[in-house]
Coordinates of C-alpha atoms in Angstrom, one line a residue:
X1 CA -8.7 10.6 14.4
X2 CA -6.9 8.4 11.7
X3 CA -3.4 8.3 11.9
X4 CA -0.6 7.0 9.2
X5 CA 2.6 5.6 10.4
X6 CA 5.4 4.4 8.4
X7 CA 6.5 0.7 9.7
X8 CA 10.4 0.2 10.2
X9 CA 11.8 -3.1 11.5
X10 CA 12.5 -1.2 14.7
X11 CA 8.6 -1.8 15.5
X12 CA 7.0 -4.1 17.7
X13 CA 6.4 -6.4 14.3
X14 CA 5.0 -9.1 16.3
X15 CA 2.1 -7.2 17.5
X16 CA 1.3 -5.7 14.0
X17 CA 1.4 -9.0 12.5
X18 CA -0.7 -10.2 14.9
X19 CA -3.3 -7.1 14.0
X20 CA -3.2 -8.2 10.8
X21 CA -4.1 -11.7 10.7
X22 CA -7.0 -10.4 13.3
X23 CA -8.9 -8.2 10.6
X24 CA -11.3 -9.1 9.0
X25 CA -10.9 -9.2 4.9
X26 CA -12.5 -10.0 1.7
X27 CA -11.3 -11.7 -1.7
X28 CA -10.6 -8.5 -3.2
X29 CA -8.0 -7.8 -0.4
X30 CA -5.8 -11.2 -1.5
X31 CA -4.3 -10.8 2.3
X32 CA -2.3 -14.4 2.9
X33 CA -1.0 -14.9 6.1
X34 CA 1.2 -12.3 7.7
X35 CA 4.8 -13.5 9.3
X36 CA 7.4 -11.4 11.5
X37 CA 10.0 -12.9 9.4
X38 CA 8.6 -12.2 6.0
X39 CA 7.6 -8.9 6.9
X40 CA 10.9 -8.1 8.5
X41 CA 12.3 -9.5 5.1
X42 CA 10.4 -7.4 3.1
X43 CA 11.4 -4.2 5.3
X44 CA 14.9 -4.9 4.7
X45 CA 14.9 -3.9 1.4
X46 CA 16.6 -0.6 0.2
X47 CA 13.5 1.8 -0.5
X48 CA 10.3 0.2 0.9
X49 CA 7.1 1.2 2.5
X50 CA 5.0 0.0 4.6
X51 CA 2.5 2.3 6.1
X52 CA -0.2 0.9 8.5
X53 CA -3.6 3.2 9.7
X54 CA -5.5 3.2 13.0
X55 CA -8.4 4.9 14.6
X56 CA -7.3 6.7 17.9
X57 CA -9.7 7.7 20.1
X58 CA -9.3 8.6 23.9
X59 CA -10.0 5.1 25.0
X60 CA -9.2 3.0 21.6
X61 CA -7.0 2.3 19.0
X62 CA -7.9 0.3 16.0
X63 CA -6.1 -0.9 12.9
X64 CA -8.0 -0.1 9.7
X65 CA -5.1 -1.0 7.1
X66 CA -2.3 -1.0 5.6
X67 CA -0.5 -0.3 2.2
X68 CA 2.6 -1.2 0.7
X69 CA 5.2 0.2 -2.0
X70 CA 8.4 1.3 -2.8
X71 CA 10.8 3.9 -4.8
X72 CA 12.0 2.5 -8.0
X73 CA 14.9 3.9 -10.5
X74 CA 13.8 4.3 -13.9
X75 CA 16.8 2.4 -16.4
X76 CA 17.3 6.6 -17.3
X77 CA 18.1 10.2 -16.2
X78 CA 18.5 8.9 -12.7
X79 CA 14.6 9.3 -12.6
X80 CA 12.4 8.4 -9.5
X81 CA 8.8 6.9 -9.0
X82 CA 6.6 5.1 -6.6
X83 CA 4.9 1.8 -7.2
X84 CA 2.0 1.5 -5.1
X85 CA 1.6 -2.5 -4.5
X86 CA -1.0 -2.6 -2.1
X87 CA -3.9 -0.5 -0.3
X88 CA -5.8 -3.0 1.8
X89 CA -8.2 -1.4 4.0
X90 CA -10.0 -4.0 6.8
X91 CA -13.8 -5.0 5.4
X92 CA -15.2 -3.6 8.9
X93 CA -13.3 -0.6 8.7
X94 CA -14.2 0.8 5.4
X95 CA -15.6 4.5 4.4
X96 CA -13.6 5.7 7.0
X97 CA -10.8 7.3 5.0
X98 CA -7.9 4.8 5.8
X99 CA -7.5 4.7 1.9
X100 CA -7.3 8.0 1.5
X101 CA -5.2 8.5 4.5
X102 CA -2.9 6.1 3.1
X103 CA -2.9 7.2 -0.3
X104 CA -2.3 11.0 0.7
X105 CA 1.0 9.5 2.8
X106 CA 2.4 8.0 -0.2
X107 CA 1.6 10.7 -2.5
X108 CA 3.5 13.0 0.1
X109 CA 6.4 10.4 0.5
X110 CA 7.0 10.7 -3.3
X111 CA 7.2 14.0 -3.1
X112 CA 9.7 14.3 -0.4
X113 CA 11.9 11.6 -2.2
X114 CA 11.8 13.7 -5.8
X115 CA 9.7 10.6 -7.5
X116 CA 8.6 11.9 -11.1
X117 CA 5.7 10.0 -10.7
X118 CA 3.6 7.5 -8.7
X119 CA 1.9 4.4 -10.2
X120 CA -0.3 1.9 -9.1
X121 CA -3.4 -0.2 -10.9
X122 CA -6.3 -1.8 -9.7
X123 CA -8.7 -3.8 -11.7
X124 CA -11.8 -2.4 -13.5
X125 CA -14.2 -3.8 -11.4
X126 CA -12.9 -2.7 -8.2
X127 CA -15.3 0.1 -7.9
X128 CA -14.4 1.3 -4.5
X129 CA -10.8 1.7 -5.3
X130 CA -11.2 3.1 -8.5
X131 CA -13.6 5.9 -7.0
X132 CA -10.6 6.2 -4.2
X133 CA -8.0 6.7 -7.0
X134 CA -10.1 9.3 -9.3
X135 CA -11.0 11.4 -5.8
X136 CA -7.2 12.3 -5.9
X137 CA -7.1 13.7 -8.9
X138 CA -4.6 11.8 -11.3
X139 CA -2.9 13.2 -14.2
X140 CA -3.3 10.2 -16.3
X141 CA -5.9 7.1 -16.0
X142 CA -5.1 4.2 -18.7
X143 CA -6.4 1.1 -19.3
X144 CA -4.2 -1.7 -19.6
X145 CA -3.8 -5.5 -19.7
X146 CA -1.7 -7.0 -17.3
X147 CA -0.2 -10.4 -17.2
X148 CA 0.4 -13.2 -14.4
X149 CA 3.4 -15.9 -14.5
X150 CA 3.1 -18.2 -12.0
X151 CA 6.1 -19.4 -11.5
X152 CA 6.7 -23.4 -10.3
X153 CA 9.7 -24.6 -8.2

């Protein structure tokens, strides 16, 4: 059975960190090196998620991934969303349903906070995501162009 929890700082951290540097994951994943201290950091920010999946069986219980995101204020009418940032499923653990797992969570977290809407993009090639993404249905797919600053210290 898969099962979605949401992470809050009162979790053993250590142990989950530790699960996460353990996986196995690809390029497409971009997973740097977990810390208890920058995870607990980014915990402790009003209005984000972290949501982790596992596989429990009678005798097992294994991590398959984990997502990230948070509720942001629109500028206006006092109007919710969700920004998805991340849905990393483990390479080994794939075709499972951890995405969609996860992706069901957050769609239900939204809705339970009054979001408006959820976003999140991906990039065109990303096949498996994108076929994860139109499997729920969205109101609206656009193409778009996004930009990266690097910024230097």
């Amino acid at each position: 059975m898969i099962e979605v929890s949401t992470v809050s700082s009162e979790d053993d951290i250590e142990s989950l960190v530790s699960a996460i540097n353990a996986a196995t994951w690809d390029e497409a994943n971009e997973i740097s090196t977990y810390t208890a201290e920058a995870l607990l950091n980014y915990l402790s920010r009003q209005d984000t998620l972290f949501l982790v999946t596992h596989e429990v069986n009678e005798d097992s219980n294994t991590f398959l991934g984990m997502a990230s995101a948070r509720i942001e204020f629109k500028p206006y009418d006092n109007e919710k969303w969700l920004y998805v940032d991340e849905v990393d499923v483990c390479v080994d653990q794939r075709k499972k349903g951890a995405g969609k797992a996860m992706m069901k969570k957050l769609l239900a977290i939204a809705d339970e906070a009054d979001c408006e809407e959820v976003w999140l993009g991906t990039e065109t090639d990303n096949d498996a995501a994108n076929a994860l993404y139109q499997s729920l249905n969205p109101d609206e797919v656009e193409r778009f162009v996004g930009y990266t600053y690097e910024v230097e210290d």
